[in-house]
């Protein structure tokens, strides 16, 4: 079966750094996606990791450890518009994405 | 502009009625997907199709049906057999994962179905 564990909610201050963790157990694994979803909207792509290590992309970075079944998303210089849900989504051997519930991030002034 | 178009954006139906949600893409993507999202929950896969005239059940296919007669189109029918159909429905497409293609999903704007 598939199982994903992320914190349900997090709060951080504007300008700060926040790390959102994701642990997963899946049958088959090709890579892991992070998406951003604002309330009532469709998810938008943030990052993709297939190899172990850190991928940096502007204010957003994502890390993967395949052996540990662990990933995190790092958001720097937080802005109010970063308030959203952040689901991690392992990509299984069937070429499908299995989405976690997501971590609801609230950025406060 | 290339993208995915879902319609209608909002839909109300009475219990016992079937309803079909439209999804069209002009990205020339091979694979298409339907997800369901309930409030405060993650996306759950209903059906997916990796090639024309072929589709597979996802995790919650009961009470739903799909067709894939054209590459661009992947309509979803919510039948009266679906016990709790009120939800936000998202269609997505992707290039099949190979080489440099990651299999990233591109989403439509969603259709919000309410059963009265």
mmCIF file of C-alpha atoms in Angstrom:
data_model
loop_
_atom_site.group_PDB
_atom_site.id
_atom_site.type_symbol
_atom_site.label_atom_id
_atom_site.label_comp_id
_atom_site.label_asym_id
_atom_site.label_seq_id
_atom_site.Cartn_x
_atom_site.Cartn_y
_atom_site.Cartn_z
ATOM 1 C CA UNK A 1 0.000 0.000 0.000
ATOM 2 C CA UNK A 2 0.868 3.656 -0.021
ATOM 3 C CA UNK A 3 1.415 5.819 3.046
ATOM 4 C CA UNK A 4 2.512 9.433 3.359
ATOM 5 C CA UNK A 5 3.086 11.376 6.543
ATOM 6 C CA UNK A 6 3.270 15.175 6.652
ATOM 7 C CA UNK A 7 2.482 17.649 9.431
ATOM 8 C CA UNK A 8 -1.065 18.904 9.100
ATOM 9 C CA UNK A 9 -0.385 22.565 9.795
ATOM 10 C CA UNK A 10 2.553 24.921 10.246
ATOM 11 C CA UNK A 11 2.830 28.636 10.960
ATOM 12 C CA UNK A 12 5.838 30.820 10.163
ATOM 13 C CA UNK A 13 6.694 34.503 10.068
ATOM 14 C CA UNK A 14 7.142 36.579 6.947
ATOM 15 C CA UNK A 15 10.814 36.639 5.924
ATOM 16 C CA UNK A 16 11.651 33.470 7.849
ATOM 17 C CA UNK A 17 12.649 29.986 6.664
ATOM 18 C CA UNK A 18 10.393 26.945 7.061
ATOM 19 C CA UNK A 19 11.024 23.255 6.449
ATOM 20 C CA UNK A 20 8.126 20.920 5.619
ATOM 21 C CA UNK A 21 8.898 17.235 6.107
ATOM 22 C CA UNK A 22 7.442 14.250 4.276
ATOM 23 C CA UNK A 23 7.978 10.561 4.959
ATOM 24 C CA UNK A 24 6.553 7.975 2.604
ATOM 25 C CA UNK A 25 6.142 4.264 2.015
ATOM 26 C CA UNK A 26 5.091 3.234 -1.489
ATOM 27 C CA UNK A 27 5.035 0.146 -3.657
ATOM 28 C CA UNK A 28 7.435 1.273 -6.350
ATOM 29 C CA UNK A 29 9.207 4.626 -6.427
ATOM 30 C CA UNK A 30 10.487 6.711 -9.324
ATOM 31 C CA UNK A 31 10.821 10.113 -7.723
ATOM 32 C CA UNK A 32 9.017 12.647 -5.546
ATOM 33 C CA UNK A 33 7.124 15.806 -6.413
ATOM 34 C CA UNK A 34 6.245 18.800 -4.278
ATOM 35 C CA UNK A 35 3.258 20.879 -5.240
ATOM 36 C CA UNK A 36 1.690 24.084 -3.928
ATOM 37 C CA UNK A 37 -2.071 24.392 -3.672
ATOM 38 C CA UNK A 38 -3.892 27.582 -2.721
ATOM 39 C CA UNK A 39 -7.363 27.137 -1.291
ATOM 40 C CA UNK A 40 -9.936 26.315 -3.968
ATOM 41 C CA UNK A 41 -7.348 26.127 -6.721
ATOM 42 C CA UNK A 42 -5.486 23.409 -8.596
ATOM 43 C CA UNK A 43 -2.014 22.312 -7.455
ATOM 44 C CA UNK A 44 0.998 23.846 -9.174
ATOM 45 C CA UNK A 45 4.365 22.147 -9.574
ATOM 46 C CA UNK A 46 7.228 23.211 -7.312
ATOM 47 C CA UNK A 47 9.965 20.588 -7.517
ATOM 48 C CA UNK A 48 10.924 17.055 -8.451
ATOM 49 C CA UNK A 49 13.635 14.876 -6.901
ATOM 50 C CA UNK A 50 14.720 11.556 -8.329
ATOM 51 C CA UNK A 51 18.226 11.280 -6.868
ATOM 52 C CA UNK A 52 19.302 11.704 -3.256
ATOM 53 C CA UNK A 53 20.305 15.216 -2.344
ATOM 54 C CA UNK A 54 19.182 18.803 -2.499
ATOM 55 C CA UNK A 55 17.597 20.527 -5.490
ATOM 56 C CA UNK A 56 17.548 24.321 -5.260
ATOM 57 C CA UNK A 57 15.190 26.519 -7.211
ATOM 58 C CA UNK A 58 15.105 30.146 -6.149
ATOM 59 C CA UNK A 59 13.409 30.502 -2.756
ATOM 60 C CA UNK A 60 12.391 26.837 -2.789
ATOM 61 C CA UNK A 61 14.629 23.802 -2.232
ATOM 62 C CA UNK A 62 13.736 20.147 -1.923
ATOM 63 C CA UNK A 63 15.710 17.276 -0.451
ATOM 64 C CA UNK A 64 15.324 13.533 -0.935
ATOM 65 C CA UNK A 65 16.704 10.458 0.816
ATOM 66 C CA UNK A 66 15.453 7.362 -0.996
ATOM 67 C CA UNK A 67 16.892 4.935 1.551
ATOM 68 C CA UNK A 68 15.059 6.680 4.388
ATOM 69 C CA UNK A 69 11.830 7.345 2.494
ATOM 70 C CA UNK A 70 12.169 10.993 3.460
ATOM 71 C CA UNK A 71 11.923 14.360 1.763
ATOM 72 C CA UNK A 72 11.617 17.959 2.819
ATOM 73 C CA UNK A 73 10.664 21.231 1.184
ATOM 74 C CA UNK A 74 12.532 24.327 2.321
ATOM 75 C CA UNK A 75 10.986 27.742 1.773
ATOM 76 C CA UNK A 76 13.198 30.779 2.329
ATOM 77 C CA UNK A 77 12.350 34.475 2.675
ATOM 78 C CA UNK A 78 8.724 33.658 3.291
ATOM 79 C CA UNK A 79 6.096 35.892 1.739
ATOM 80 C CA UNK A 80 2.420 36.212 2.616
ATOM 81 C CA UNK A 81 1.505 34.660 -0.739
ATOM 82 C CA UNK A 82 3.286 31.457 0.330
ATOM 83 C CA UNK A 83 0.325 30.681 2.607
ATOM 84 C CA UNK A 84 -1.004 27.512 0.979
ATOM 85 C CA UNK A 85 -1.084 23.738 1.274
ATOM 86 C CA UNK A 86 2.046 21.819 0.269
ATOM 87 C CA UNK A 87 1.433 18.162 -0.595
ATOM 88 C CA UNK A 88 4.321 15.853 -1.342
ATOM 89 C CA UNK A 89 3.606 13.241 -4.015
ATOM 90 C CA UNK A 90 5.735 10.142 -4.493
ATOM 91 C CA UNK A 91 5.693 8.823 -8.033
ATOM 92 C CA UNK A 92 5.063 5.095 -8.019
ATOM 93 C CA UNK A 93 6.158 2.412 -10.418
ATOM 94 C CA UNK A 94 2.852 2.764 -12.256
ATOM 95 C CA UNK A 95 3.882 6.268 -13.344
ATOM 96 C CA UNK A 96 1.256 7.711 -11.048
ATOM 97 C CA UNK A 97 1.495 10.266 -8.288
ATOM 98 C CA UNK A 98 0.159 9.475 -4.851
ATOM 99 C CA UNK A 99 -0.651 12.704 -3.040
ATOM 100 C CA UNK A 100 -0.341 13.268 0.666
ATOM 101 C CA UNK A 101 -2.911 15.322 2.575
ATOM 102 C CA UNK A 102 -0.560 18.276 2.412
ATOM 103 C CA UNK A 103 0.815 20.645 5.032
ATOM 104 C CA UNK A 104 -1.200 23.822 5.430
ATOM 105 C CA UNK A 105 1.285 26.674 5.877
ATOM 106 C CA UNK A 106 0.160 30.007 7.288
ATOM 107 C CA UNK A 107 2.557 32.926 6.960
ATOM 108 C CA UNK A 108 1.994 35.698 9.503
ATOM 109 C CA UNK A 109 3.329 39.278 9.436
ATOM 110 C CA UNK B 1 -2.116 28.958 -25.248
ATOM 111 C CA UNK B 2 -1.695 25.285 -24.351
ATOM 112 C CA UNK B 3 -3.460 23.983 -21.319
ATOM 113 C CA UNK B 4 -6.165 21.891 -19.756
ATOM 114 C CA UNK B 5 -9.772 23.013 -19.781
ATOM 115 C CA UNK B 6 -12.345 21.614 -17.399
ATOM 116 C CA UNK B 7 -16.043 22.348 -17.562
ATOM 117 C CA UNK B 8 -18.278 23.197 -15.932
ATOM 118 C CA UNK B 9 -16.509 24.986 -13.102
ATOM 119 C CA UNK B 10 -19.507 24.609 -10.797
ATOM 120 C CA UNK B 11 -22.238 22.008 -11.095
ATOM 121 C CA UNK B 12 -25.282 21.167 -9.029
ATOM 122 C CA UNK B 13 -27.189 17.935 -9.424
ATOM 123 C CA UNK B 14 -29.979 16.083 -7.709
ATOM 124 C CA UNK B 15 -29.466 12.720 -6.102
ATOM 125 C CA UNK B 16 -29.915 9.860 -8.526
ATOM 126 C CA UNK B 17 -28.703 11.784 -11.566
ATOM 127 C CA UNK B 18 -25.613 11.021 -13.586
ATOM 128 C CA UNK B 19 -23.370 13.933 -14.517
ATOM 129 C CA UNK B 20 -20.425 14.184 -16.904
ATOM 130 C CA UNK B 21 -17.438 16.447 -16.316
ATOM 131 C CA UNK B 22 -15.456 17.520 -19.347
ATOM 132 C CA UNK B 23 -11.661 17.625 -19.600
ATOM 133 C CA UNK B 24 -9.837 18.725 -22.749
ATOM 134 C CA UNK B 25 -6.092 19.274 -23.230
ATOM 135 C CA UNK B 26 -4.124 20.696 -26.151
ATOM 136 C CA UNK B 27 -0.692 19.906 -24.727
ATOM 137 C CA UNK B 28 -0.348 16.720 -26.801
ATOM 138 C CA UNK B 29 0.107 14.764 -23.577
ATOM 139 C CA UNK B 30 -0.292 11.010 -23.653
ATOM 140 C CA UNK B 31 -1.535 10.468 -20.118
ATOM 141 C CA UNK B 32 -4.617 11.934 -18.441
ATOM 142 C CA UNK B 33 -5.918 11.601 -14.901
ATOM 143 C CA UNK B 34 -8.936 12.346 -12.737
ATOM 144 C CA UNK B 35 -8.543 13.159 -9.046
ATOM 145 C CA UNK B 36 -11.078 13.881 -6.362
ATOM 146 C CA UNK B 37 -10.426 16.203 -3.421
ATOM 147 C CA UNK B 38 -12.587 16.545 -0.306
ATOM 148 C CA UNK B 39 -12.210 19.485 2.114
ATOM 149 C CA UNK B 40 -8.962 19.286 4.069
ATOM 150 C CA UNK B 41 -7.926 16.118 2.264
ATOM 151 C CA UNK B 42 -5.345 15.191 -0.330
ATOM 152 C CA UNK B 43 -6.020 14.290 -3.946
ATOM 153 C CA UNK B 44 -7.237 10.762 -4.577
ATOM 154 C CA UNK B 45 -6.915 9.084 -7.960
ATOM 155 C CA UNK B 46 -10.177 8.006 -9.617
ATOM 156 C CA UNK B 47 -9.105 6.882 -13.099
ATOM 157 C CA UNK B 48 -6.157 7.370 -15.395
ATOM 158 C CA UNK B 49 -5.356 6.738 -19.037
ATOM 159 C CA UNK B 50 -1.905 6.448 -20.547
ATOM 160 C CA UNK B 51 -3.025 5.959 -24.135
ATOM 161 C CA UNK B 52 -6.115 6.409 -26.288
ATOM 162 C CA UNK B 53 -8.764 3.711 -25.883
ATOM 163 C CA UNK B 54 -7.222 2.447 -22.662
ATOM 164 C CA UNK B 55 -7.776 3.454 -19.038
ATOM 165 C CA UNK B 56 -7.193 2.049 -15.572
ATOM 166 C CA UNK B 57 -8.974 2.300 -12.245
ATOM 167 C CA UNK B 58 -7.362 4.354 -9.545
ATOM 168 C CA UNK B 59 -7.876 4.102 -5.805
ATOM 169 C CA UNK B 60 -11.538 5.200 -5.714
ATOM 170 C CA UNK B 61 -13.082 4.226 -9.079
ATOM 171 C CA UNK B 62 -16.392 2.881 -7.745
ATOM 172 C CA UNK B 63 -19.336 4.948 -8.944
ATOM 173 C CA UNK B 64 -17.359 6.630 -11.715
ATOM 174 C CA UNK B 65 -16.773 5.898 -15.401
ATOM 175 C CA UNK B 66 -14.488 7.371 -18.072
ATOM 176 C CA UNK B 67 -13.734 7.112 -21.766
ATOM 177 C CA UNK B 68 -10.662 7.997 -23.838
ATOM 178 C CA UNK B 69 -11.759 8.041 -27.468
ATOM 179 C CA UNK B 70 -9.467 10.930 -28.372
ATOM 180 C CA UNK B 71 -6.039 11.906 -27.105
ATOM 181 C CA UNK B 72 -7.289 15.379 -26.173
ATOM 182 C CA UNK B 73 -10.356 14.350 -24.202
ATOM 183 C CA UNK B 74 -10.969 12.392 -20.996
ATOM 184 C CA UNK B 75 -14.526 12.925 -19.688
ATOM 185 C CA UNK B 76 -15.565 11.660 -16.259
ATOM 186 C CA UNK B 77 -19.109 10.508 -15.502
ATOM 187 C CA UNK B 78 -20.213 10.569 -11.884
ATOM 188 C CA UNK B 79 -22.976 7.992 -11.701
ATOM 189 C CA UNK B 80 -25.843 7.667 -9.260
ATOM 190 C CA UNK B 81 -23.953 4.732 -7.732
ATOM 191 C CA UNK B 82 -21.390 7.127 -6.229
ATOM 192 C CA UNK B 83 -22.500 7.428 -2.599
ATOM 193 C CA UNK B 84 -20.967 10.772 -1.757
ATOM 194 C CA UNK B 85 -20.233 12.662 -4.968
ATOM 195 C CA UNK B 86 -20.007 16.206 -3.607
ATOM 196 C CA UNK B 87 -16.324 17.136 -4.079
ATOM 197 C CA UNK B 88 -13.767 19.111 -6.054
ATOM 198 C CA UNK B 89 -12.721 17.195 -9.187
ATOM 199 C CA UNK B 90 -9.380 17.822 -10.845
ATOM 200 C CA UNK B 91 -8.259 16.642 -14.257
ATOM 201 C CA UNK B 92 -4.552 16.435 -15.084
ATOM 202 C CA UNK B 93 -2.317 15.378 -17.930
ATOM 203 C CA UNK B 94 1.332 14.473 -18.362
ATOM 204 C CA UNK B 95 3.897 13.248 -20.818
ATOM 205 C CA UNK B 96 4.703 9.659 -19.930
ATOM 206 C CA UNK B 97 7.823 9.459 -17.800
ATOM 207 C CA UNK B 98 10.855 8.624 -19.927
ATOM 208 C CA UNK B 99 14.261 10.157 -20.556
ATOM 209 C CA UNK B 100 14.180 13.773 -19.465
ATOM 210 C CA UNK B 101 10.434 13.782 -18.968
ATOM 211 C CA UNK B 102 9.606 13.576 -15.282
ATOM 212 C CA UNK B 103 5.931 12.764 -15.636
ATOM 213 C CA UNK B 104 4.983 16.079 -14.005
ATOM 214 C CA UNK B 105 1.227 16.607 -13.807
ATOM 215 C CA UNK B 106 -0.412 19.682 -15.278
ATOM 216 C CA UNK B 107 -3.801 20.413 -13.771
ATOM 217 C CA UNK B 108 -7.006 21.993 -14.991
ATOM 218 C CA UNK B 109 -8.793 24.525 -12.787
ATOM 219 C CA UNK B 110 -11.182 21.951 -11.394
ATOM 220 C CA UNK B 111 -14.905 21.309 -11.295
ATOM 221 C CA UNK B 112 -16.834 21.658 -8.064
ATOM 222 C CA UNK B 113 -19.788 19.280 -7.908
ATOM 223 C CA UNK B 114 -22.527 19.675 -5.326
ATOM 224 C CA UNK B 115 -25.300 17.126 -4.919
ATOM 225 C CA UNK B 116 -28.501 18.608 -3.528
#
